[in-house]
Coordinates of C-alpha atoms in Angstrom, one line a residue:
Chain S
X1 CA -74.0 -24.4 -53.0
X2 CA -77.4 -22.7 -53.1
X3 CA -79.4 -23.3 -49.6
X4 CA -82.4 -24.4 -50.5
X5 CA -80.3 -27.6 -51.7
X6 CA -77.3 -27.7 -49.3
X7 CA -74.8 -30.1 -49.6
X8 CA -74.3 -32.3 -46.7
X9 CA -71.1 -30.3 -45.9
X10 CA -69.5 -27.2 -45.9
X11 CA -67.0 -28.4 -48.6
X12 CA -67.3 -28.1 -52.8
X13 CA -65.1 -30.3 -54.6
X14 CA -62.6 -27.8 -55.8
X15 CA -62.0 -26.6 -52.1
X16 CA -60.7 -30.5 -51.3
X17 CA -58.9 -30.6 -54.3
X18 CA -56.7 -27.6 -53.2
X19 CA -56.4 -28.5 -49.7
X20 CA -55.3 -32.1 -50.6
X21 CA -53.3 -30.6 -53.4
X22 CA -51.6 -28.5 -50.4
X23 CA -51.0 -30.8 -47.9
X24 CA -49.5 -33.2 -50.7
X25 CA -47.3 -30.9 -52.0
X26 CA -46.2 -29.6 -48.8
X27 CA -46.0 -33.1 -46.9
X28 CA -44.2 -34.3 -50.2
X29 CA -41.9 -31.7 -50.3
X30 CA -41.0 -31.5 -46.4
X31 CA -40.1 -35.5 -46.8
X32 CA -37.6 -34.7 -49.6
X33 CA -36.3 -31.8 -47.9
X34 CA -35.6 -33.8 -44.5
X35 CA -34.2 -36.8 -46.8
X36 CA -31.5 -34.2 -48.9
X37 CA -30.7 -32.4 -45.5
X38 CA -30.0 -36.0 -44.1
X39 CA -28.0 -37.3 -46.1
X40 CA -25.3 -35.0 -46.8
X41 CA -23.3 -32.9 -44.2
X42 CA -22.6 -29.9 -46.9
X43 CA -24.0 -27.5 -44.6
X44 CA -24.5 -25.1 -47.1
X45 CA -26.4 -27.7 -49.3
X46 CA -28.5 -28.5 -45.9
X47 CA -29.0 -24.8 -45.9
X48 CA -30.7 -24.7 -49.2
X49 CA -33.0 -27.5 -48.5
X50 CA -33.8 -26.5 -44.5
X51 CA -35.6 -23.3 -47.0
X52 CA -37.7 -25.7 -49.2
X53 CA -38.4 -27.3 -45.8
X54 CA -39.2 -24.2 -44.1
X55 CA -41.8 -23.5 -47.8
X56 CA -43.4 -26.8 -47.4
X57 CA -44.6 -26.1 -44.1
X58 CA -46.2 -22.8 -44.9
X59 CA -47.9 -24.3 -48.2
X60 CA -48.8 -27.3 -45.8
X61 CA -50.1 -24.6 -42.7
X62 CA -52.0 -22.5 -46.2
X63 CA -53.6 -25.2 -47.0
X64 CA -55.0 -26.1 -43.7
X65 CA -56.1 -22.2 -43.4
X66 CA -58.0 -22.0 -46.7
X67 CA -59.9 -25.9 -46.4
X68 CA -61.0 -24.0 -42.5
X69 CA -61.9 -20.5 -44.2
X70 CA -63.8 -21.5 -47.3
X71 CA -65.3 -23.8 -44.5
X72 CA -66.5 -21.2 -42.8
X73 CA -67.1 -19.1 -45.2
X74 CA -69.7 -21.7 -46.5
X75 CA -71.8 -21.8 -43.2
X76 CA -71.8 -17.7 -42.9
X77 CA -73.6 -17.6 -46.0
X78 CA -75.9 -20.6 -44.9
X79 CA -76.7 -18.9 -41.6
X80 CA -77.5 -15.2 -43.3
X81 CA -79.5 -17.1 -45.8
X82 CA -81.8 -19.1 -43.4
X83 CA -81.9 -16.0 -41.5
X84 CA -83.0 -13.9 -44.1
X85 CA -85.4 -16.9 -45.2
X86 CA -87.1 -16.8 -41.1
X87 CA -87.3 -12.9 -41.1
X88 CA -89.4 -12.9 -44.5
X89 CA -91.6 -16.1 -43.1
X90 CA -95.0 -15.0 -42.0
X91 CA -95.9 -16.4 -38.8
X92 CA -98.7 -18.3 -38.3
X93 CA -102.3 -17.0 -37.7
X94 CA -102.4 -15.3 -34.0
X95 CA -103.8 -18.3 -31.6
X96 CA -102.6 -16.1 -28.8
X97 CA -106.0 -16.0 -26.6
X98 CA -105.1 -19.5 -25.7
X99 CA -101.9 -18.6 -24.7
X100 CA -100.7 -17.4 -20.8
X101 CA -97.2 -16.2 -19.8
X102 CA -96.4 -19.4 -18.4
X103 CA -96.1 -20.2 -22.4
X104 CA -93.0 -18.7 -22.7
X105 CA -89.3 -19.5 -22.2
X106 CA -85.9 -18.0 -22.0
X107 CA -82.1 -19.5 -22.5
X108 CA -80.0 -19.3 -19.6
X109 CA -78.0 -16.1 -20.0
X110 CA -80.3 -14.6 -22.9
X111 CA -81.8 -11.0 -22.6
X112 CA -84.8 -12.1 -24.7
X113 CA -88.1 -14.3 -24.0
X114 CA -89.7 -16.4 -26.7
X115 CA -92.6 -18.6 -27.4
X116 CA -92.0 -22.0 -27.1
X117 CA -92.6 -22.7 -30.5
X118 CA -89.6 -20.2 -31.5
X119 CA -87.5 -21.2 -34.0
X120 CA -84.7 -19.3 -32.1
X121 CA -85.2 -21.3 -28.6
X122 CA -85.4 -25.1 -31.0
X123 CA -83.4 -27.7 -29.2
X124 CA -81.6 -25.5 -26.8
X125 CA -82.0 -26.0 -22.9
X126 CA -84.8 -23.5 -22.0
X127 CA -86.9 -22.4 -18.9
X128 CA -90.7 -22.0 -18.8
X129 CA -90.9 -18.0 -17.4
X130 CA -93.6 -16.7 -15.8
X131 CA -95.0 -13.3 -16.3
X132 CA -92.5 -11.7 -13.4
X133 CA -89.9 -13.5 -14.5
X134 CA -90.3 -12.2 -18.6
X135 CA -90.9 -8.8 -17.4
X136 CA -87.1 -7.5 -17.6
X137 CA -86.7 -9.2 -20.7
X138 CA -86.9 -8.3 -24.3
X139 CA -89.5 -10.0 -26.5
X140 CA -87.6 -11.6 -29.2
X141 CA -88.0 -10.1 -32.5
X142 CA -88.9 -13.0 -34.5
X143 CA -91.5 -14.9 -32.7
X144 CA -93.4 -11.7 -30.7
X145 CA -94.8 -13.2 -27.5
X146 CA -95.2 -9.3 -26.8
X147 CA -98.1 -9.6 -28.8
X148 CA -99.1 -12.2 -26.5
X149 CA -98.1 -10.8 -23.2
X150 CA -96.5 -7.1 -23.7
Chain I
X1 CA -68.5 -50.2 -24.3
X2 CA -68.8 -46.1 -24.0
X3 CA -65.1 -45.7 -24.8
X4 CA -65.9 -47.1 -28.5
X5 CA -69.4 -45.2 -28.5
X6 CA -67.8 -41.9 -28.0
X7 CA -64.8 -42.6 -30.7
X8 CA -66.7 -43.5 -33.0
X9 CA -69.3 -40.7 -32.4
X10 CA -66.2 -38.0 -32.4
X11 CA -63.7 -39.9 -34.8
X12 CA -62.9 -36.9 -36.8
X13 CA -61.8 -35.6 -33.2
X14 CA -60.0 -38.5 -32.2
X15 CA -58.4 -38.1 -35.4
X16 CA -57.2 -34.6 -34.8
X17 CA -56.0 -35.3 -31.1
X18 CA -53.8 -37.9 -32.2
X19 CA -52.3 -35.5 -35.2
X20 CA -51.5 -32.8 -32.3
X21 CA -50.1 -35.4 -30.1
X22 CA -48.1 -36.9 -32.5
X23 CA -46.8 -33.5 -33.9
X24 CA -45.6 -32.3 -30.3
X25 CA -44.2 -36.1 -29.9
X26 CA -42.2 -34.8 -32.6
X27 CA -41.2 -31.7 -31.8
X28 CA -39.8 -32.7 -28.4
X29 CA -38.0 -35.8 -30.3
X30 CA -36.6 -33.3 -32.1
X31 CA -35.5 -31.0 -29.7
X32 CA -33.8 -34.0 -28.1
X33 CA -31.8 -35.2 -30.9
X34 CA -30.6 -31.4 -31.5
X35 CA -29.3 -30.8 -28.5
X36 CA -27.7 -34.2 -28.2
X37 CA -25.0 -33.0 -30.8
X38 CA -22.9 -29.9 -31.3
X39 CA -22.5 -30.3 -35.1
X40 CA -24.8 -28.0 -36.9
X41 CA -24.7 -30.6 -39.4
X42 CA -26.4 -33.2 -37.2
X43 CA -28.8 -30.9 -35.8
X44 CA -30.3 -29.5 -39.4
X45 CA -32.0 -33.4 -40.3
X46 CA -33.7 -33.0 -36.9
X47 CA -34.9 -29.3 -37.3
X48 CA -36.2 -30.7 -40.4
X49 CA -38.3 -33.8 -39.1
X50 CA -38.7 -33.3 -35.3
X51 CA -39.6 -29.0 -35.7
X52 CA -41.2 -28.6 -39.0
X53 CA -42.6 -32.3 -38.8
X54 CA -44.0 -31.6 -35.3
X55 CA -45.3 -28.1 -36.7
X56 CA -46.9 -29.9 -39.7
X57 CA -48.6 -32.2 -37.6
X58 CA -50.2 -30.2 -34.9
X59 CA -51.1 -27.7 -37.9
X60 CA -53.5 -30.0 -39.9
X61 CA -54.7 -31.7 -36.5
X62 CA -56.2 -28.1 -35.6
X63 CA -57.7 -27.7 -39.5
X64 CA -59.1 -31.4 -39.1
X65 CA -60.3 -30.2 -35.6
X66 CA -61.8 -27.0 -36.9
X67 CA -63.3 -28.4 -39.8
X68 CA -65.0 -30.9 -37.4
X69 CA -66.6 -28.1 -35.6
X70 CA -68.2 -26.7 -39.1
X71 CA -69.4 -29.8 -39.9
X72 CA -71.4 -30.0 -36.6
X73 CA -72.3 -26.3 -37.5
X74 CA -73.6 -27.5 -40.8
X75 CA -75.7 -30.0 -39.3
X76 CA -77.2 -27.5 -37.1
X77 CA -78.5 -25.3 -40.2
X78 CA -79.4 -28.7 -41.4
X79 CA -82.1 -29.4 -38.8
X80 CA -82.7 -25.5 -38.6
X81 CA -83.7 -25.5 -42.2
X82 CA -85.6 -28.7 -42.3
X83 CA -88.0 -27.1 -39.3
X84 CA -88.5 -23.7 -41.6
X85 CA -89.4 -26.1 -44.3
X86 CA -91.9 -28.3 -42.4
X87 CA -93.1 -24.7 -40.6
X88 CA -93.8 -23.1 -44.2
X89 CA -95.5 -26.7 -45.6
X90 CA -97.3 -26.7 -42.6
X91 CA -98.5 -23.0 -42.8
X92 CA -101.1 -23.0 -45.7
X93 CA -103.8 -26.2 -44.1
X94 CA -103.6 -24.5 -40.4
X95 CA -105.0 -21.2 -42.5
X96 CA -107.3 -23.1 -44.6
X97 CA -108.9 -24.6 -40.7
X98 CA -109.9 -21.1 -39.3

């Protein structure tokens, strides 16, 4: 799954194969286990499949765990990519003379100011700050409005 | 009206609460029908259905919840990455201007 080309989820193929695979197997086998146990009252024999039972639950709960960790897995190493990808991308020529403090923003809660053009700040509630207001915070690494306004 | 907007909107998440409903359902299905009998014989059949069902169920309703979250994650880098693009496509005419 490379990232300039990104599938439109987190999932290859192979991973849903082996998480269906898993919950099959383990739904399959839990069925068959309750329908032995059932119908016999061997208890020794309802012993020995309570223990397939008890297997087909943890290949049911594995399954579940590795479909949620290649999952996540897949959107780590989207995120560090189109990380890397913003830190090497030059920004644009400096049209700061136009620009005043009142330019910038903040998120609620965040310790850094940005432009309002940053990347960072896209489609997140933000405030306009004023120079007083941006003077405790750090300029954010990526977009510079220090260069702007230090 | 907004009921069926917001289901269909979070299906996958509709999908997983009724999994994890279902599973604890179950599980307290089962613990009834255990501790209606004495006979460990009678109890192992609902052990089997009622615990490890209701375990089963409320297992792949958190995956199918979890895996709902990525996706919206996913979507996120989607938009993220189609901004970069249009920033860096962008990028060489507003040079060329000055």
């Amino acid at each position: 799954m490379s990232p300039s080309a990104p599938a439109s989820q987190p999932w290859t193929l192979s991973d849903a194969r082996t998480s269906f695979f898993a919950a099959a197997v383990g739904g399959g086998l839990l069925t068959l286990a309750w329908w032995q146990a059932s119908g016999t009252g061997d208890l020794d024999h309802q012993a020995t499949w309570s223990g397939l039972g008890v297997v087909a639950t943890v290949v049911l709960v594995v399954g579940g765990f590795s479909w949620v960790s290649s999952g996540r897995r897949a959107v780590r190493e989207r995120r560090r990519a189109l990380f890397d990808q913003l830190l090497a991308t030059e920004l644009p020529p400096d049209t700061t003379a136009e620009l005043d403090a009142a330019s910038f923003v903040a998120v609620a809660g965040s310790k850094r100011y940005h432009r309002t053009d940053c990347l960072l700040v896209a489609g997140k509630p933000v405030r306009r700050l004023t120079a007083a207001r941006h003077g405790s915070r750090r300029p954010c690494e990526m977009c510079q409005p220090s260069r702007v306004h230090p | 009206m907004e009921m069926k907007t917001f289901v269909r909107a979070n299906a996958d998440r509709v999908v997983a609460m009724v999994l994890s409903v279902l599973g604890a359902v179950l599980l307290v299905a089962g613990w009834f029908g255990v501790s209606r009998t004495g006979l460990a014989a009678e109890q192992i059949p609902y052990l089997l259905s009622g615990g490890l069902g209701g375990i089963a169920l409320i297992a792949i309703g958190c995956t199918v919840w979890l895996s709902a979250d990525l996706q919206d994650e996913w979507r996120r880098l989607d938009s993220l990455d189609e901004r970069l693009h249009q920033l860096n496509a962008a990028r060489p005419r507003a040079t060329g201007d000055t």
